[in-house]
């Protein structure tokens, strides 16, 4: 990994983009990021991915996020059902 210095004279941060357009691309930026007073230094670490690759990665990430939300939702449904069954069982056994 290269070491770059931003215009502020400090070592630039090494980051990974999570935007749809540049998902997974690595870059260097000012150590202050987008904060006020940042020098706006920016340099890509790697070559741009082909458009098809970016679309595939974005689509896969959306699917992963959807499945993760569904997993969490299903987990809560199971908890609610277990509580309901236990309460019903205790109510009927008394």
mmCIF file with all atom_site columns, C-alpha atoms in Angstrom:
data_model
loop_
_atom_site.group_PDB
_atom_site.id
_atom_site.type_symbol
_atom_site.label_atom_id
_atom_site.label_alt_id
_atom_site.label_comp_id
_atom_site.label_asym_id
_atom_site.label_entity_id
_atom_site.label_seq_id
_atom_site.pdbx_PDB_ins_code
_atom_site.Cartn_x
_atom_site.Cartn_y
_atom_site.Cartn_z
_atom_site.occupancy
_atom_site.B_iso_or_equiv
_atom_site.pdbx_formal_charge
_atom_site.auth_seq_id
_atom_site.auth_comp_id
_atom_site.auth_asym_id
_atom_site.auth_atom_id
_atom_site.pdbx_PDB_model_num
ATOM 1  C CA . UNK A 1 1  ? 0.000   0.000   0.000   1.00 0.00 ? 1  UNK A CA 1
ATOM 2  C CA . UNK A 1 2  ? 1.336   3.413   -0.962  1.00 0.00 ? 2  UNK A CA 1
ATOM 3  C CA . UNK A 1 3  ? 1.680   6.259   1.506   1.00 0.00 ? 3  UNK A CA 1
ATOM 4  C CA . UNK A 1 4  ? 0.404   9.634   0.335   1.00 0.00 ? 4  UNK A CA 1
ATOM 5  C CA . UNK A 1 5  ? 0.447   12.938  2.128   1.00 0.00 ? 5  UNK A CA 1
ATOM 6  C CA . UNK A 1 6  ? -2.490  15.288  1.808   1.00 0.00 ? 6  UNK A CA 1
ATOM 7  C CA . UNK A 1 7  ? -1.991  19.007  1.235   1.00 0.00 ? 7  UNK A CA 1
ATOM 8  C CA . UNK A 1 8  ? -2.239  19.500  5.018   1.00 0.00 ? 8  UNK A CA 1
ATOM 9  C CA . UNK A 1 9  ? 1.085   17.658  5.323   1.00 0.00 ? 9  UNK A CA 1
ATOM 10 C CA . UNK A 1 10 ? -0.335  14.637  7.142   1.00 0.00 ? 10 UNK A CA 1
ATOM 11 C CA . UNK A 1 11 ? -0.604  11.041  5.980   1.00 0.00 ? 11 UNK A CA 1
ATOM 12 C CA . UNK A 1 12 ? -3.710  10.658  3.817   1.00 0.00 ? 12 UNK A CA 1
ATOM 13 C CA . UNK A 1 13 ? -6.430  8.271   4.956   1.00 0.00 ? 13 UNK A CA 1
ATOM 14 C CA . UNK A 1 14 ? -6.906  5.022   3.060   1.00 0.00 ? 14 UNK A CA 1
ATOM 15 C CA . UNK A 1 15 ? -10.638 4.454   2.563   1.00 0.00 ? 15 UNK A CA 1
ATOM 16 C CA . UNK A 1 16 ? -13.063 2.222   0.670   1.00 0.00 ? 16 UNK A CA 1
ATOM 17 C CA . UNK A 1 17 ? -15.976 3.719   -1.238  1.00 0.00 ? 17 UNK A CA 1
ATOM 18 C CA . UNK A 1 18 ? -19.441 2.338   -0.475  1.00 0.00 ? 18 UNK A CA 1
ATOM 19 C CA . UNK A 1 19 ? -21.339 4.404   -3.057  1.00 0.00 ? 19 UNK A CA 1
ATOM 20 C CA . UNK A 1 20 ? -23.273 2.672   -5.841  1.00 0.00 ? 20 UNK A CA 1
ATOM 21 C CA . UNK A 1 21 ? -21.104 4.268   -8.512  1.00 0.00 ? 21 UNK A CA 1
ATOM 22 C CA . UNK A 1 22 ? -17.720 3.345   -7.004  1.00 0.00 ? 22 UNK A CA 1
ATOM 23 C CA . UNK A 1 23 ? -18.565 0.544   -4.629  1.00 0.00 ? 23 UNK A CA 1
ATOM 24 C CA . UNK A 1 24 ? -15.504 -1.241  -3.289  1.00 0.00 ? 24 UNK A CA 1
ATOM 25 C CA . UNK A 1 25 ? -12.990 1.130   -4.863  1.00 0.00 ? 25 UNK A CA 1
ATOM 26 C CA . UNK A 1 26 ? -10.130 2.132   -2.623  1.00 0.00 ? 26 UNK A CA 1
ATOM 27 C CA . UNK A 1 27 ? -8.876  5.697   -2.357  1.00 0.00 ? 27 UNK A CA 1
ATOM 28 C CA . UNK A 1 28 ? -6.789  8.140   -0.356  1.00 0.00 ? 28 UNK A CA 1
ATOM 29 C CA . UNK A 1 29 ? -8.197  11.383  1.017   1.00 0.00 ? 29 UNK A CA 1
ATOM 30 C CA . UNK A 1 30 ? -7.360  14.205  3.410   1.00 0.00 ? 30 UNK A CA 1
ATOM 31 C CA . UNK A 1 31 ? -7.007  13.036  7.014   1.00 0.00 ? 31 UNK A CA 1
ATOM 32 C CA . UNK A 1 32 ? -9.903  15.380  7.889   1.00 0.00 ? 32 UNK A CA 1
ATOM 33 C CA . UNK A 1 33 ? -12.201 13.674  5.376   1.00 0.00 ? 33 UNK A CA 1
ATOM 34 C CA . UNK A 1 34 ? -15.028 16.042  4.423   1.00 0.00 ? 34 UNK A CA 1
ATOM 35 C CA . UNK A 1 35 ? -14.798 18.087  7.620   1.00 0.00 ? 35 UNK A CA 1
ATOM 36 C CA . UNK A 1 36 ? -14.497 21.870  7.443   1.00 0.00 ? 36 UNK A CA 1
ATOM 37 C CA . UNK A 1 37 ? -10.878 22.826  6.833   1.00 0.00 ? 37 UNK A CA 1
ATOM 38 C CA . UNK A 1 38 ? -10.053 19.643  4.913   1.00 0.00 ? 38 UNK A CA 1
ATOM 39 C CA . UNK A 1 39 ? -7.660  20.192  2.005   1.00 0.00 ? 39 UNK A CA 1
ATOM 40 C CA . UNK A 1 40 ? -9.783  18.075  -0.378  1.00 0.00 ? 40 UNK A CA 1
ATOM 41 C CA . UNK A 1 41 ? -6.864  15.799  -1.314  1.00 0.00 ? 41 UNK A CA 1
ATOM 42 C CA . UNK A 1 42 ? -8.174  12.764  -3.215  1.00 0.00 ? 42 UNK A CA 1
ATOM 43 C CA . UNK A 1 43 ? -6.517  9.971   -5.189  1.00 0.00 ? 43 UNK A CA 1
ATOM 44 C CA . UNK A 1 44 ? -7.844  6.610   -6.348  1.00 0.00 ? 44 UNK A CA 1
ATOM 45 C CA . UNK A 1 45 ? -5.771  3.626   -5.238  1.00 0.00 ? 45 UNK A CA 1
ATOM 46 C CA . UNK A 1 46 ? -7.082  1.275   -7.905  1.00 0.00 ? 46 UNK A CA 1
ATOM 47 C CA . UNK A 1 47 ? -8.497  1.313   -11.411 1.00 0.00 ? 47 UNK A CA 1
ATOM 48 C CA . UNK A 1 48 ? -12.193 1.843   -11.953 1.00 0.00 ? 48 UNK A CA 1
ATOM 49 C CA . UNK A 1 49 ? -14.236 -1.346  -12.181 1.00 0.00 ? 49 UNK A CA 1
ATOM 50 C CA . UNK A 1 50 ? -16.196 -2.069  -15.346 1.00 0.00 ? 50 UNK A CA 1
ATOM 51 C CA . UNK A 1 51 ? -19.814 -0.849  -15.285 1.00 0.00 ? 51 UNK A CA 1
ATOM 52 C CA . UNK A 1 52 ? -21.205 -4.389  -15.303 1.00 0.00 ? 52 UNK A CA 1
ATOM 53 C CA . UNK A 1 53 ? -19.108 -5.326  -12.266 1.00 0.00 ? 53 UNK A CA 1
ATOM 54 C CA . UNK A 1 54 ? -20.343 -2.253  -10.378 1.00 0.00 ? 54 UNK A CA 1
ATOM 55 C CA . UNK A 1 55 ? -23.968 -3.116  -11.217 1.00 0.00 ? 55 UNK A CA 1
ATOM 56 C CA . UNK A 1 56 ? -23.529 -6.727  -10.096 1.00 0.00 ? 56 UNK A CA 1
ATOM 57 C CA . UNK A 1 57 ? -21.909 -5.709  -6.800  1.00 0.00 ? 57 UNK A CA 1
ATOM 58 C CA . UNK A 1 58 ? -24.602 -3.093  -6.122  1.00 0.00 ? 58 UNK A CA 1
ATOM 59 C CA . UNK A 1 59 ? -27.333 -5.627  -6.856  1.00 0.00 ? 59 UNK A CA 1
ATOM 60 C CA . UNK A 1 60 ? -25.748 -8.220  -4.598  1.00 0.00 ? 60 UNK A CA 1
ATOM 61 C CA . UNK A 1 61 ? -25.405 -5.719  -1.755  1.00 0.00 ? 61 UNK A CA 1
ATOM 62 C CA . UNK A 1 62 ? -29.069 -4.762  -2.070  1.00 0.00 ? 62 UNK A CA 1
ATOM 63 C CA . UNK A 1 63 ? -30.016 -8.451  -1.906  1.00 0.00 ? 63 UNK A CA 1
ATOM 64 C CA . UNK A 1 64 ? -27.804 -9.033  1.143   1.00 0.00 ? 64 UNK A CA 1
ATOM 65 C CA . UNK A 1 65 ? -29.380 -6.033  2.892   1.00 0.00 ? 65 UNK A CA 1
ATOM 66 C CA . UNK A 1 66 ? -32.877 -7.282  2.013   1.00 0.00 ? 66 UNK A CA 1
ATOM 67 C CA . UNK A 1 67 ? -32.117 -10.785 3.317   1.00 0.00 ? 67 UNK A CA 1
ATOM 68 C CA . UNK A 1 68 ? -30.578 -9.377  6.493   1.00 0.00 ? 68 UNK A CA 1
ATOM 69 C CA . UNK A 1 69 ? -33.712 -7.303  7.182   1.00 0.00 ? 69 UNK A CA 1
ATOM 70 C CA . UNK A 1 70 ? -35.880 -10.366 6.527   1.00 0.00 ? 70 UNK A CA 1
ATOM 71 C CA . UNK A 1 71 ? -33.711 -12.466 8.865   1.00 0.00 ? 71 UNK A CA 1
ATOM 72 C CA . UNK A 1 72 ? -34.115 -9.931  11.677  1.00 0.00 ? 72 UNK A CA 1
ATOM 73 C CA . UNK A 1 73 ? -37.864 -9.707  11.019  1.00 0.00 ? 73 UNK A CA 1
ATOM 74 C CA . UNK A 1 74 ? -38.201 -13.510 11.053  1.00 0.00 ? 74 UNK A CA 1
ATOM 75 C CA . UNK A 1 75 ? -36.263 -13.709 14.313  1.00 0.00 ? 75 UNK A CA 1
ATOM 76 C CA . UNK A 1 76 ? -38.711 -11.291 15.973  1.00 0.00 ? 76 UNK A CA 1
ATOM 77 C CA . UNK A 1 77 ? -41.691 -13.247 14.635  1.00 0.00 ? 77 UNK A CA 1
ATOM 78 C CA . UNK A 1 78 ? -40.267 -16.422 16.184  1.00 0.00 ? 78 UNK A CA 1
ATOM 79 C CA . UNK A 1 79 ? -39.741 -14.669 19.539  1.00 0.00 ? 79 UNK A CA 1
ATOM 80 C CA . UNK A 1 80 ? -43.310 -13.334 19.507  1.00 0.00 ? 80 UNK A CA 1
ATOM 81 C CA . UNK A 1 81 ? -44.718 -16.764 18.614  1.00 0.00 ? 81 UNK A CA 1
ATOM 82 C CA . UNK A 1 82 ? -42.717 -18.517 21.344  1.00 0.00 ? 82 UNK A CA 1
ATOM 83 C CA . UNK A 1 83 ? -43.907 -15.983 23.932  1.00 0.00 ? 83 UNK A CA 1
ATOM 84 C CA . UNK A 1 84 ? -47.496 -16.400 22.712  1.00 0.00 ? 84 UNK A CA 1
ATOM 85 C CA . UNK A 1 85 ? -47.284 -20.208 22.894  1.00 0.00 ? 85 UNK A CA 1
ATOM 86 C CA . UNK A 1 86 ? -45.771 -20.138 26.398  1.00 0.00 ? 86 UNK A CA 1
ATOM 87 C CA . UNK A 1 87 ? -48.394 -17.673 27.667  1.00 0.00 ? 87 UNK A CA 1
ATOM 88 C CA . UNK A 1 88 ? -51.190 -19.725 26.098  1.00 0.00 ? 88 UNK A CA 1
ATOM 89 C CA . UNK A 1 89 ? -49.813 -22.938 27.584  1.00 0.00 ? 89 UNK A CA 1
ATOM 90 C CA . UNK A 1 90 ? -49.563 -21.432 31.088  1.00 0.00 ? 90 UNK A CA 1
ATOM 91 C CA . UNK A 1 91 ? -53.015 -19.879 30.810  1.00 0.00 ? 91 UNK A CA 1
ATOM 92 C CA . UNK A 1 92 ? -54.570 -23.178 29.718  1.00 0.00 ? 92 UNK A CA 1
ATOM 93 C CA . UNK A 1 93 ? -52.718 -25.230 32.354  1.00 0.00 ? 93 UNK A CA 1
ATOM 94 C CA . UNK A 1 94 ? -54.083 -23.230 35.287  1.00 0.00 ? 94 UNK A CA 1
#
